[in-house]
GROMACS .gro file of C-alpha atoms in nm:
model
  468
    1UNK     CA    1  18.049  25.499  13.977
    2UNK     CA    2  17.948  25.203  14.245
    3UNK     CA    3  18.165  24.927  14.329
    4UNK     CA    4  17.901  24.708  14.277
    5UNK     CA    5  17.856  24.514  13.937
    6UNK     CA    6  17.531  24.620  13.938
    7UNK     CA    7  17.496  24.973  14.084
    8UNK     CA    8  17.358  25.259  13.775
    9UNK     CA    9  16.972  25.088  13.865
   10UNK     CA   10  16.968  25.187  14.201
   11UNK     CA   11  16.975  25.502  14.387
   12UNK     CA   12  17.022  25.389  14.779
   13UNK     CA   13  17.341  25.246  14.936
   14UNK     CA   14  17.334  24.791  15.050
   15UNK     CA   15  17.228  24.757  15.400
   16UNK     CA   16  17.537  24.683  15.607
   17UNK     CA   17  17.370  24.354  15.722
   18UNK     CA   18  17.282  24.246  15.331
   19UNK     CA   19  17.574  24.318  15.231
   20UNK     CA   20  17.784  24.118  15.486
   21UNK     CA   21  17.433  23.769  15.403
   22UNK     CA   22  17.536  23.820  15.099
   23UNK     CA   23  17.887  23.791  15.072
   24UNK     CA   24  18.113  23.463  14.890
   25UNK     CA   25  18.416  23.630  14.922
   26UNK     CA   26  18.505  23.476  15.174
   27UNK     CA   27  18.482  23.126  15.075
   28UNK     CA   28  18.507  23.221  14.713
   29UNK     CA   29  18.797  23.355  14.674
   30UNK     CA   30  19.045  23.006  14.649
   31UNK     CA   31  18.817  23.004  14.230
   32UNK     CA   32  19.105  23.298  14.222
   33UNK     CA   33  19.316  23.112  13.966
   34UNK     CA   34  19.041  23.021  13.808
   35UNK     CA   35  18.854  23.368  13.729
   36UNK     CA   36  19.199  23.526  13.587
   37UNK     CA   37  19.250  23.209  13.326
   38UNK     CA   38  18.909  23.285  13.225
   39UNK     CA   39  18.869  23.622  13.211
   40UNK     CA   40  19.206  23.590  13.009
   41UNK     CA   41  19.094  23.416  12.759
   42UNK     CA   42  18.783  23.568  12.764
   43UNK     CA   43  18.959  23.857  12.680
   44UNK     CA   44  19.157  23.789  12.421
   45UNK     CA   45  18.866  23.647  12.237
   46UNK     CA   46  18.724  23.982  12.184
   47UNK     CA   47  19.019  24.051  12.079
   48UNK     CA   48  18.982  23.853  11.791
   49UNK     CA   49  18.697  23.949  11.714
   50UNK     CA   50  18.708  24.312  11.748
   51UNK     CA   51  18.586  24.420  12.063
   52UNK     CA   52  18.868  24.519  12.176
   53UNK     CA   53  19.175  24.617  12.041
   54UNK     CA   54  19.441  24.432  12.076
   55UNK     CA   55  19.693  24.628  12.303
   56UNK     CA   56  19.355  24.672  12.501
   57UNK     CA   57  19.337  24.282  12.558
   58UNK     CA   58  19.684  24.264  12.641
   59UNK     CA   59  19.679  24.471  12.850
   60UNK     CA   60  19.412  24.294  13.019
   61UNK     CA   61  19.593  23.995  13.038
   62UNK     CA   62  19.900  24.149  13.201
   63UNK     CA   63  19.726  24.341  13.428
   64UNK     CA   64  19.570  24.003  13.551
   65UNK     CA   65  19.831  23.834  13.594
   66UNK     CA   66  19.953  24.089  13.814
   67UNK     CA   67  19.632  24.049  14.058
   68UNK     CA   68  19.693  23.687  14.037
   69UNK     CA   69  20.028  23.710  14.181
   70UNK     CA   70  19.907  23.960  14.413
   71UNK     CA   71  19.654  23.743  14.553
   72UNK     CA   72  19.870  23.461  14.610
   73UNK     CA   73  20.129  23.639  14.835
   74UNK     CA   74  19.894  23.736  15.015
   75UNK     CA   75  19.919  24.083  14.905
   76UNK     CA   76  19.561  24.196  14.761
   77UNK     CA   77  19.265  24.310  15.032
   78UNK     CA   78  18.971  24.140  15.017
   79UNK     CA   79  18.673  24.331  15.119
   80UNK     CA   80  18.330  24.169  15.170
   81UNK     CA   81  18.125  24.529  15.001
   82UNK     CA   82  18.215  24.312  14.630
   83UNK     CA   83  18.056  24.034  14.792
   84UNK     CA   84  18.303  23.798  14.584
   85UNK     CA   85  18.594  23.725  14.305
   86UNK     CA   86  18.480  23.740  13.993
   87UNK     CA   87  18.452  24.115  14.106
   88UNK     CA   88  18.733  24.208  14.292
   89UNK     CA   89  18.881  24.126  14.121
   90UNK     CA   90  18.722  24.306  13.761
   91UNK     CA   91  18.742  24.593  14.050
   92UNK     CA   92  19.127  24.587  14.043
   93UNK     CA   93  19.096  24.566  13.698
   94UNK     CA   94  18.947  24.887  13.663
   95UNK     CA   95  19.126  25.098  13.927
   96UNK     CA   96  19.421  24.995  13.724
   97UNK     CA   97  19.306  25.087  13.419
   98UNK     CA   98  19.008  25.237  13.369
   99UNK     CA   99  18.804  25.245  13.069
  100UNK     CA  100  18.995  24.910  13.017
  101UNK     CA  101  18.950  24.734  13.254
  102UNK     CA  102  18.539  24.828  13.248
  103UNK     CA  103  18.528  24.610  12.855
  104UNK     CA  104  18.636  24.317  13.037
  105UNK     CA  105  18.330  24.172  13.101
  106UNK     CA  106  18.128  24.237  12.816
  107UNK     CA  107  17.888  23.949  12.586
  108UNK     CA  108  17.957  23.817  13.002
  109UNK     CA  109  17.751  23.766  13.274
  110UNK     CA  110  17.862  23.621  13.609
  111UNK     CA  111  17.611  23.376  13.576
  112UNK     CA  112  17.816  23.193  13.324
  113UNK     CA  113  18.162  23.379  13.495
  114UNK     CA  114  18.133  23.154  13.775
  115UNK     CA  115  18.002  22.789  13.597
  116UNK     CA  116  18.284  22.833  13.387
  117UNK     CA  117  18.497  22.902  13.701
  118UNK     CA  118  18.405  22.661  13.920
  119UNK     CA  119  18.412  22.344  13.584
  120UNK     CA  120  18.805  22.480  13.541
  121UNK     CA  121  18.855  22.440  13.945
  122UNK     CA  122  18.697  22.089  13.932
  123UNK     CA  123  18.819  21.970  13.653
  124UNK     CA  124  19.187  22.054  13.821
  125UNK     CA  125  18.990  21.821  14.047
  126UNK     CA  126  18.924  21.614  13.940
  127UNK     CA  127  19.242  21.507  13.823
  128UNK     CA  128  19.491  21.568  14.145
  129UNK     CA  129  19.233  21.258  14.252
  130UNK     CA  130  19.312  21.054  14.036
  131UNK     CA  131  19.692  21.127  14.119
  132UNK     CA  132  19.565  21.057  14.515
  133UNK     CA  133  19.354  20.775  14.368
  134UNK     CA  134  19.652  20.558  14.263
  135UNK     CA  135  19.821  20.611  14.484
  136UNK     CA  136  19.623  20.429  14.697
  137UNK     CA  137  19.658  20.181  14.502
  138UNK     CA  138  19.971  20.123  14.479
  139UNK     CA  139  20.011  20.124  14.862
  140UNK     CA  140  19.765  19.844  14.915
  141UNK     CA  141  19.922  19.675  14.554
  142UNK     CA  142  20.205  19.709  14.805
  143UNK     CA  143  20.089  19.565  15.076
  144UNK     CA  144  19.931  19.240  14.864
  145UNK     CA  145  20.257  19.149  14.755
  146UNK     CA  146  20.434  19.214  15.057
  147UNK     CA  147  20.112  19.014  15.259
  148UNK     CA  148  20.133  18.744  14.965
  149UNK     CA  149  20.129  18.440  15.149
  150UNK     CA  150  19.925  18.575  15.448
  151UNK     CA  151  19.548  18.330  15.510
  152UNK     CA  152  19.317  18.518  15.630
  153UNK     CA  153  18.985  18.442  15.769
  154UNK     CA  154  18.710  18.598  15.526
  155UNK     CA  155  18.354  18.668  15.696
  156UNK     CA  156  17.970  18.760  15.620
  157UNK     CA  157  17.834  18.930  15.842
  158UNK     CA  158  18.143  18.930  16.045
  159UNK     CA  159  18.084  18.630  16.080
  160UNK     CA  160  18.391  18.393  15.991
  161UNK     CA  161  18.255  18.197  15.592
  162UNK     CA  162  18.594  18.158  15.424
  163UNK     CA  163  18.963  18.175  15.411
  164UNK     CA  164  19.112  18.475  15.138
  165UNK     CA  165  19.459  18.523  15.020
  166UNK     CA  166  19.527  18.904  15.242
  167UNK     CA  167  19.625  18.988  14.930
  168UNK     CA  168  19.276  18.944  14.735
  169UNK     CA  169  19.180  19.124  15.044
  170UNK     CA  170  19.365  19.400  14.921
  171UNK     CA  171  19.312  19.347  14.578
  172UNK     CA  172  18.958  19.398  14.689
  173UNK     CA  173  19.022  19.751  14.775
  174UNK     CA  174  19.208  19.837  14.442
  175UNK     CA  175  18.926  19.734  14.254
  176UNK     CA  176  18.744  19.984  14.456
  177UNK     CA  177  18.886  20.289  14.394
  178UNK     CA  178  18.959  20.182  14.035
  179UNK     CA  179  18.574  20.205  14.014
  180UNK     CA  180  18.644  20.592  14.182
  181UNK     CA  181  18.891  20.680  13.952
  182UNK     CA  182  18.624  20.536  13.631
  183UNK     CA  183  18.370  20.722  13.778
  184UNK     CA  184  18.551  21.058  13.816
  185UNK     CA  185  18.686  21.046  13.463
  186UNK     CA  186  18.338  20.980  13.350
  187UNK     CA  187  18.235  21.277  13.507
  188UNK     CA  188  18.522  21.487  13.435
  189UNK     CA  189  18.384  21.444  13.047
  190UNK     CA  190  18.020  21.603  13.145
  191UNK     CA  191  18.247  21.858  13.315
  192UNK     CA  192  18.490  21.958  13.043
  193UNK     CA  193  18.185  22.147  12.873
  194UNK     CA  194  18.272  22.508  12.881
  195UNK     CA  195  17.958  22.735  12.977
  196UNK     CA  196  18.080  23.066  12.861
  197UNK     CA  197  17.880  23.301  12.651
  198UNK     CA  198  17.612  23.157  12.772
  199UNK     CA  199  17.569  23.567  12.958
  200UNK     CA  200  17.287  23.570  13.111
  201UNK     CA  201  17.054  23.319  12.948
  202UNK     CA  202  16.984  23.406  12.656
  203UNK     CA  203  17.321  23.364  12.508
  204UNK     CA  204  17.459  23.744  12.317
  205UNK     CA  205  17.371  23.955  12.002
  206UNK     CA  206  17.799  24.050  12.038
  207UNK     CA  207  17.944  23.862  11.770
  208UNK     CA  208  18.159  23.604  12.043
  209UNK     CA  209  18.356  23.327  11.928
  210UNK     CA  210  18.238  23.036  12.230
  211UNK     CA  211  18.472  22.773  12.021
  212UNK     CA  212  18.739  23.071  12.025
  213UNK     CA  213  18.733  22.986  12.419
  214UNK     CA  214  18.687  22.674  12.387
  215UNK     CA  215  18.983  22.586  12.268
  216UNK     CA  216  19.229  22.871  12.471
  217UNK     CA  217  19.090  22.626  12.819
  218UNK     CA  218  19.096  22.262  12.733
  219UNK     CA  219  18.694  22.192  12.714
  220UNK     CA  220  18.625  21.944  12.457
  221UNK     CA  221  18.246  22.105  12.388
  222UNK     CA  222  18.043  22.435  12.429
  223UNK     CA  223  17.752  22.419  12.592
  224UNK     CA  224  17.428  22.364  12.406
  225UNK     CA  225  17.131  22.515  12.545
  226UNK     CA  226  17.256  22.926  12.677
  227UNK     CA  227  16.944  22.909  12.933
  228UNK     CA  228  17.081  22.532  13.056
  229UNK     CA  229  17.416  22.677  13.150
  230UNK     CA  230  17.349  22.900  13.455
  231UNK     CA  231  17.201  22.698  13.645
  232UNK     CA  232  17.346  22.314  13.564
  233UNK     CA  233  17.473  22.211  13.873
  234UNK     CA  234  17.462  21.866  13.812
  235UNK     CA  235  17.867  21.785  13.710
  236UNK     CA  236  17.856  21.934  14.077
  237UNK     CA  237  17.610  21.687  14.223
  238UNK     CA  238  17.792  21.434  14.025
  239UNK     CA  239  18.141  21.522  14.110
  240UNK     CA  240  17.999  21.546  14.505
  241UNK     CA  241  17.879  21.193  14.483
  242UNK     CA  242  18.176  21.014  14.322
  243UNK     CA  243  18.351  21.179  14.704
  244UNK     CA  244  18.084  21.100  14.880
  245UNK     CA  245  18.142  20.692  14.680
  246UNK     CA  246  18.574  20.711  14.768
  247UNK     CA  247  18.424  20.839  15.133
  248UNK     CA  248  18.268  20.569  15.191
  249UNK     CA  249  18.524  20.313  15.068
  250UNK     CA  250  18.761  20.477  15.304
  251UNK     CA  251  18.503  20.423  15.577
  252UNK     CA  252  18.485  20.086  15.533
  253UNK     CA  253  18.829  20.010  15.483
  254UNK     CA  254  18.890  20.183  15.852
  255UNK     CA  255  18.662  20.060  16.032
  256UNK     CA  256  18.835  19.668  15.989
  257UNK     CA  257  19.112  19.831  16.066
  258UNK     CA  258  19.011  19.941  16.369
  259UNK     CA  259  18.844  19.607  16.499
  260UNK     CA  260  19.123  19.443  16.330
  261UNK     CA  261  19.349  19.683  16.592
  262UNK     CA  262  19.153  19.569  16.862
  263UNK     CA  263  19.283  19.252  17.146
  264UNK     CA  264  18.978  19.026  17.053
  265UNK     CA  265  19.068  19.048  16.625
  266UNK     CA  266  19.435  19.135  16.705
  267UNK     CA  267  19.511  19.075  16.292
  268UNK     CA  268  19.786  19.375  16.239
  269UNK     CA  269  19.987  19.629  16.528
  270UNK     CA  270  19.882  20.024  16.340
  271UNK     CA  271  20.199  20.248  16.396
  272UNK     CA  272  20.274  20.517  16.660
  273UNK     CA  273  20.243  20.759  16.430
  274UNK     CA  274  19.914  20.671  16.319
  275UNK     CA  275  19.743  20.705  16.681
  276UNK     CA  276  19.749  20.894  16.985
  277UNK     CA  277  19.687  20.734  17.346
  278UNK     CA  278  19.393  20.800  17.628
  279UNK     CA  279  19.468  21.153  17.916
  280UNK     CA  280  19.376  20.872  18.197
  281UNK     CA  281  19.461  20.560  18.055
  282UNK     CA  282  19.789  20.513  17.994
  283UNK     CA  283  19.824  20.172  17.777
  284UNK     CA  284  19.555  20.244  17.577
  285UNK     CA  285  19.696  20.320  17.162
  286UNK     CA  286  19.429  20.433  16.976
  287UNK     CA  287  19.300  20.444  16.612
  288UNK     CA  288  19.217  20.773  16.592
  289UNK     CA  289  19.360  20.883  16.224
  290UNK     CA  290  19.072  20.507  16.077
  291UNK     CA  291  18.806  20.695  16.330
  292UNK     CA  292  18.843  20.996  16.142
  293UNK     CA  293  18.838  20.894  15.816
  294UNK     CA  294  18.495  20.693  15.940
  295UNK     CA  295  18.396  20.973  16.087
  296UNK     CA  296  18.499  21.228  15.848
  297UNK     CA  297  18.313  21.026  15.530
  298UNK     CA  298  18.012  21.187  15.719
  299UNK     CA  299  18.082  21.550  15.645
  300UNK     CA  300  18.118  21.385  15.311
  301UNK     CA  301  17.802  21.264  15.254
  302UNK     CA  302  17.597  21.528  15.449
  303UNK     CA  303  17.765  21.785  15.097
  304UNK     CA  304  17.634  21.623  14.856
  305UNK     CA  305  17.245  21.532  15.059
  306UNK     CA  306  17.328  21.971  15.104
  307UNK     CA  307  17.370  21.992  14.722
  308UNK     CA  308  17.065  21.789  14.616
  309UNK     CA  309  16.830  21.984  14.820
  310UNK     CA  310  16.999  22.343  14.745
  311UNK     CA  311  16.889  22.256  14.424
  312UNK     CA  312  16.588  22.076  14.450
  313UNK     CA  313  16.269  22.290  14.283
  314UNK     CA  314  16.535  22.588  14.145
  315UNK     CA  315  16.362  22.725  13.830
  316UNK     CA  316  16.513  22.846  13.525
  317UNK     CA  317  16.828  22.995  13.537
  318UNK     CA  318  17.012  23.160  13.800
  319UNK     CA  319  16.930  23.140  14.095
  320UNK     CA  320  17.135  23.330  14.396
  321UNK     CA  321  17.076  23.042  14.597
  322UNK     CA  322  17.321  22.877  14.409
  323UNK     CA  323  17.618  23.081  14.528
  324UNK     CA  324  17.555  22.809  14.877
  325UNK     CA  325  17.721  22.570  14.636
  326UNK     CA  326  18.063  22.577  14.664
  327UNK     CA  327  18.098  22.559  15.046
  328UNK     CA  328  17.928  22.217  15.022
  329UNK     CA  329  18.175  22.161  14.709
  330UNK     CA  330  18.469  22.255  14.904
  331UNK     CA  331  18.393  22.095  15.209
  332UNK     CA  332  18.330  21.732  15.085
  333UNK     CA  333  18.724  21.767  14.848
  334UNK     CA  334  18.818  21.972  15.139
  335UNK     CA  335  18.806  21.638  15.315
  336UNK     CA  336  18.848  21.334  15.117
  337UNK     CA  337  19.182  21.464  15.024
  338UNK     CA  338  19.336  21.455  15.300
  339UNK     CA  339  19.176  21.095  15.437
  340UNK     CA  340  19.299  20.957  15.116
  341UNK     CA  341  19.680  21.065  15.208
  342UNK     CA  342  19.642  20.883  15.468
  343UNK     CA  343  19.483  20.625  15.418
  344UNK     CA  344  19.776  20.557  15.134
  345UNK     CA  345  20.052  20.604  15.428
  346UNK     CA  346  19.848  20.388  15.692
  347UNK     CA  347  19.848  20.119  15.443
  348UNK     CA  348  20.239  20.146  15.385
  349UNK     CA  349  20.347  20.087  15.740
  350UNK     CA  350  20.153  19.897  15.864
  351UNK     CA  351  20.173  19.514  15.850
  352UNK     CA  352  20.021  19.211  15.955
  353UNK     CA  353  20.000  18.996  16.280
  354UNK     CA  354  20.148  18.654  16.056
  355UNK     CA  355  20.160  18.435  16.402
  356UNK     CA  356  19.841  18.559  16.550
  357UNK     CA  357  19.632  18.511  16.261
  358UNK     CA  358  19.756  18.227  16.220
  359UNK     CA  359  19.728  18.039  16.562
  360UNK     CA  360  19.338  18.072  16.556
  361UNK     CA  361  19.277  18.063  16.129
  362UNK     CA  362  19.117  17.712  16.145
  363UNK     CA  363  18.856  17.824  16.428
  364UNK     CA  364  18.528  17.906  16.273
  365UNK     CA  365  18.483  17.598  15.976
  366UNK     CA  366  18.656  17.821  15.685
  367UNK     CA  367  18.679  17.476  15.515
  368UNK     CA  368  18.307  17.389  15.573
  369UNK     CA  369  18.203  17.523  15.199
  370UNK     CA  370  18.436  17.375  15.024
  371UNK     CA  371  18.394  17.059  15.200
  372UNK     CA  372  17.990  17.132  15.034
  373UNK     CA  373  18.123  17.167  14.725
  374UNK     CA  374  18.341  16.830  14.723
  375UNK     CA  375  18.041  16.654  14.832
  376UNK     CA  376  17.876  16.845  14.567
  377UNK     CA  377  18.138  16.725  14.306
  378UNK     CA  378  18.140  16.315  14.380
  379UNK     CA  379  17.751  16.395  14.310
  380UNK     CA  380  17.542  16.515  14.584
  381UNK     CA  381  17.255  16.740  14.520
  382UNK     CA  382  17.374  17.149  14.681
  383UNK     CA  383  17.111  17.084  14.929
  384UNK     CA  384  17.167  16.770  15.044
  385UNK     CA  385  17.587  16.835  15.041
  386UNK     CA  386  17.444  17.152  15.235
  387UNK     CA  387  17.260  16.981  15.533
  388UNK     CA  388  17.452  16.756  15.564
  389UNK     CA  389  17.773  16.926  15.636
  390UNK     CA  390  17.512  17.134  15.838
  391UNK     CA  391  17.497  16.870  16.066
  392UNK     CA  392  17.881  16.729  16.110
  393UNK     CA  393  17.914  17.102  16.162
  394UNK     CA  394  17.721  17.085  16.440
  395UNK     CA  395  17.883  16.699  16.579
  396UNK     CA  396  18.246  16.967  16.564
  397UNK     CA  397  18.081  17.171  16.836
  398UNK     CA  398  17.970  16.965  17.048
  399UNK     CA  399  18.285  16.783  17.022
  400UNK     CA  400  18.423  17.049  17.094
  401UNK     CA  401  18.723  16.965  16.711
  402UNK     CA  402  18.751  17.060  16.344
  403UNK     CA  403  18.634  16.895  16.049
  404UNK     CA  404  18.890  16.781  15.992
  405UNK     CA  405  18.940  16.629  16.352
  406UNK     CA  406  18.591  16.357  16.255
  407UNK     CA  407  18.675  16.020  16.192
  408UNK     CA  408  18.665  15.866  15.871
  409UNK     CA  409  18.350  15.682  15.982
  410UNK     CA  410  18.127  16.002  16.052
  411UNK     CA  411  18.156  16.155  15.636
  412UNK     CA  412  18.135  15.720  15.561
  413UNK     CA  413  17.785  15.823  15.713
  414UNK     CA  414  17.701  16.071  15.498
  415UNK     CA  415  17.799  15.890  15.193
  416UNK     CA  416  17.928  15.573  15.162
  417UNK     CA  417  18.321  15.602  14.935
  418UNK     CA  418  18.377  15.936  15.089
  419UNK     CA  419  18.650  15.775  15.314
  420UNK     CA  420  18.965  15.917  15.333
  421UNK     CA  421  18.955  16.079  15.010
  422UNK     CA  422  18.709  16.428  15.179
  423UNK     CA  423  19.037  16.497  15.385
  424UNK     CA  424  19.197  16.686  15.119
  425UNK     CA  425  18.961  16.976  15.094
  426UNK     CA  426  18.923  16.987  15.512
  427UNK     CA  427  19.220  17.254  15.690
  428UNK     CA  428  19.200  17.617  15.551
  429UNK     CA  429  19.534  17.535  15.389
  430UNK     CA  430  19.415  17.284  15.224
  431UNK     CA  431  19.030  17.434  15.166
  432UNK     CA  432  19.219  17.781  14.984
  433UNK     CA  433  19.379  17.553  14.769
  434UNK     CA  434  19.073  17.352  14.615
  435UNK     CA  435  18.954  17.731  14.467
  436UNK     CA  436  18.937  17.749  14.057
  437UNK     CA  437  18.725  17.997  13.927
  438UNK     CA  438  18.762  18.326  13.754
  439UNK     CA  439  18.796  18.616  14.011
  440UNK     CA  440  18.867  18.363  14.334
  441UNK     CA  441  19.131  18.349  14.636
  442UNK     CA  442  19.230  18.071  14.413
  443UNK     CA  443  19.621  18.160  14.486
  444UNK     CA  444  19.733  18.153  14.127
  445UNK     CA  445  19.366  18.390  14.004
  446UNK     CA  446  19.547  18.648  14.256
  447UNK     CA  447  19.912  18.565  14.149
  448UNK     CA  448  19.745  18.647  13.830
  449UNK     CA  449  19.545  18.982  13.940
  450UNK     CA  450  19.892  19.044  14.158
  451UNK     CA  451  20.071  19.059  13.746
  452UNK     CA  452  19.789  19.245  13.586
  453UNK     CA  453  19.786  19.559  13.861
  454UNK     CA  454  20.191  19.530  13.899
  455UNK     CA  455  20.135  19.568  13.513
  456UNK     CA  456  19.870  19.842  13.480
  457UNK     CA  457  19.994  20.067  13.795
  458UNK     CA  458  20.397  20.087  13.650
  459UNK     CA  459  20.274  20.201  13.308
  460UNK     CA  460  20.043  20.506  13.490
  461UNK     CA  461  20.373  20.578  13.642
  462UNK     CA  462  20.539  20.542  13.355
  463UNK     CA  463  20.283  20.760  13.150
  464UNK     CA  464  20.247  21.043  13.446
  465UNK     CA  465  20.612  21.112  13.434
  466UNK     CA  466  20.667  21.131  13.058
  467UNK     CA  467  20.268  21.370  13.018
  468UNK     CA  468  20.480  21.616  13.294
   0.00000   0.00000   0.00000
C-alpha cells in the first residue's frame, strides 16, 4: 500500500518538489502529544460503539503511547514524504499493528483530526499563559509595594501632567494584564468545543459517539455543524489577537523603561544581567532586552495579520491554505512566552532611583490641575479656573519659579479671598494628598487596590497549589 493516506486513487508517484512544497512535518511535529491523545480517545470510542474490539483498541492505545515516547526521546524518524505529524503517527501505527492500525482512522478525516489537535494545543497554551501573566502581575505587585512611597511624574503626550504614586503606576499594568487574562479565559471557552466526529465536512454514516470523545478529552461541548468545523479557525484568530494585545502591553511598558533608563530621565537603573554593552563605546549599557521585547511585538502583530489574510475569502469547507495557520500560531506563542518571562524577571530585579526622581519632582507644574480644581471648589467656573491657572503658569515661567513660590497677592488677583489658603494644594505632596476619587492615585485608594490585588493573587496561588 502507498505510504500516503490518499494513494489509492493515484497511479503515479508524487513529484519530489511537490512533497517538499506541501510538507508540514517540519513545524507541525510539535502537535504529536495532542495527536496521540486525540487518537487514543477516538480508538476507545470506536471500541465502545463496536467498530473496534476492546483488544484492538487497547493495542492501538498502547502503541500510540510508545510512538509518543519515541518522539519525546528524539528516536522517531521523520520524512517529508509523510507530509505531516498525523500521517507519521498513523503510518508508524500501521507498521507495528498492520490492519489493526489501519482501522484507527475509521469515521474521521484529517480535516477534523487536525483542528482537534490544534484546539488541544491552544487550550494547553492558554493555560500556560494564565500562569505567565500571573507571574508578571505578581512581579508588578511586589514592585508596587516595594516602591509604595515613591511619587512619580505622570505623563500625557510625554509631557509632565500630574503626580502619581509609583504603586499606582505598577498597578496600572496589573490591570492591563488582568484584561489579557480575561480575554484568554473567554477565548478558551470557544476553543473548548470538540471538532472530532465532523469527518471531512458532512459527518459520517458510522455509529460514532461524539459525547464519548468529548468527555475523554475534556471539551465542554460538541461542535454543532460539521460543515463549519473543518474550516473554522476563528479560535486561532482570537487567540493570536489576544497574544498581540499582550505583546502591545509589553511593548508600551518596555518603551517607558527604555526612556526611564536614559540619562535624561534617570528614573531607574537596569540590572547588568538584562543589558548588553557596545562593541566600540566602553561606557555603554544598552537596554537590549527591553528593546527586543518592544521589537518582537511587531512579529506577533504580523502573525495576526498573516492569519487574517490567510482565511480571507476561503470557501467552505477545508482548504489546504489552512496548513499555513500553524506557522503564525507557533511563532506568536514562541515570541510572547519568553517576553513575559523576561519581563517578570526584569520587574523583580529593577529598582527606581528615588533621589533622582525626587530631585526634579517639582518641575513641570504637576500641581497645576489640582490648583485649578481647588479654584472650582471655591466656586469659580471650570473654564475660568483653567484660564486663570494657565496665566499663573505663564507668570511662573517668566519668573522661573514654581506655583508655590508665587506670592499671595498673585492668587488674590485671581480671586479675592484665596490668600494663603491656596498653598495647601500647591507642591507635589499637597497635590497628591488632594486626590479623592475612586480609582485615583489618592494614597488611600492605592492602598485599597494594593490590598485587593494582594489578596486576589495570593488566593489564586493557593488554589493553583491545591489544584496541582
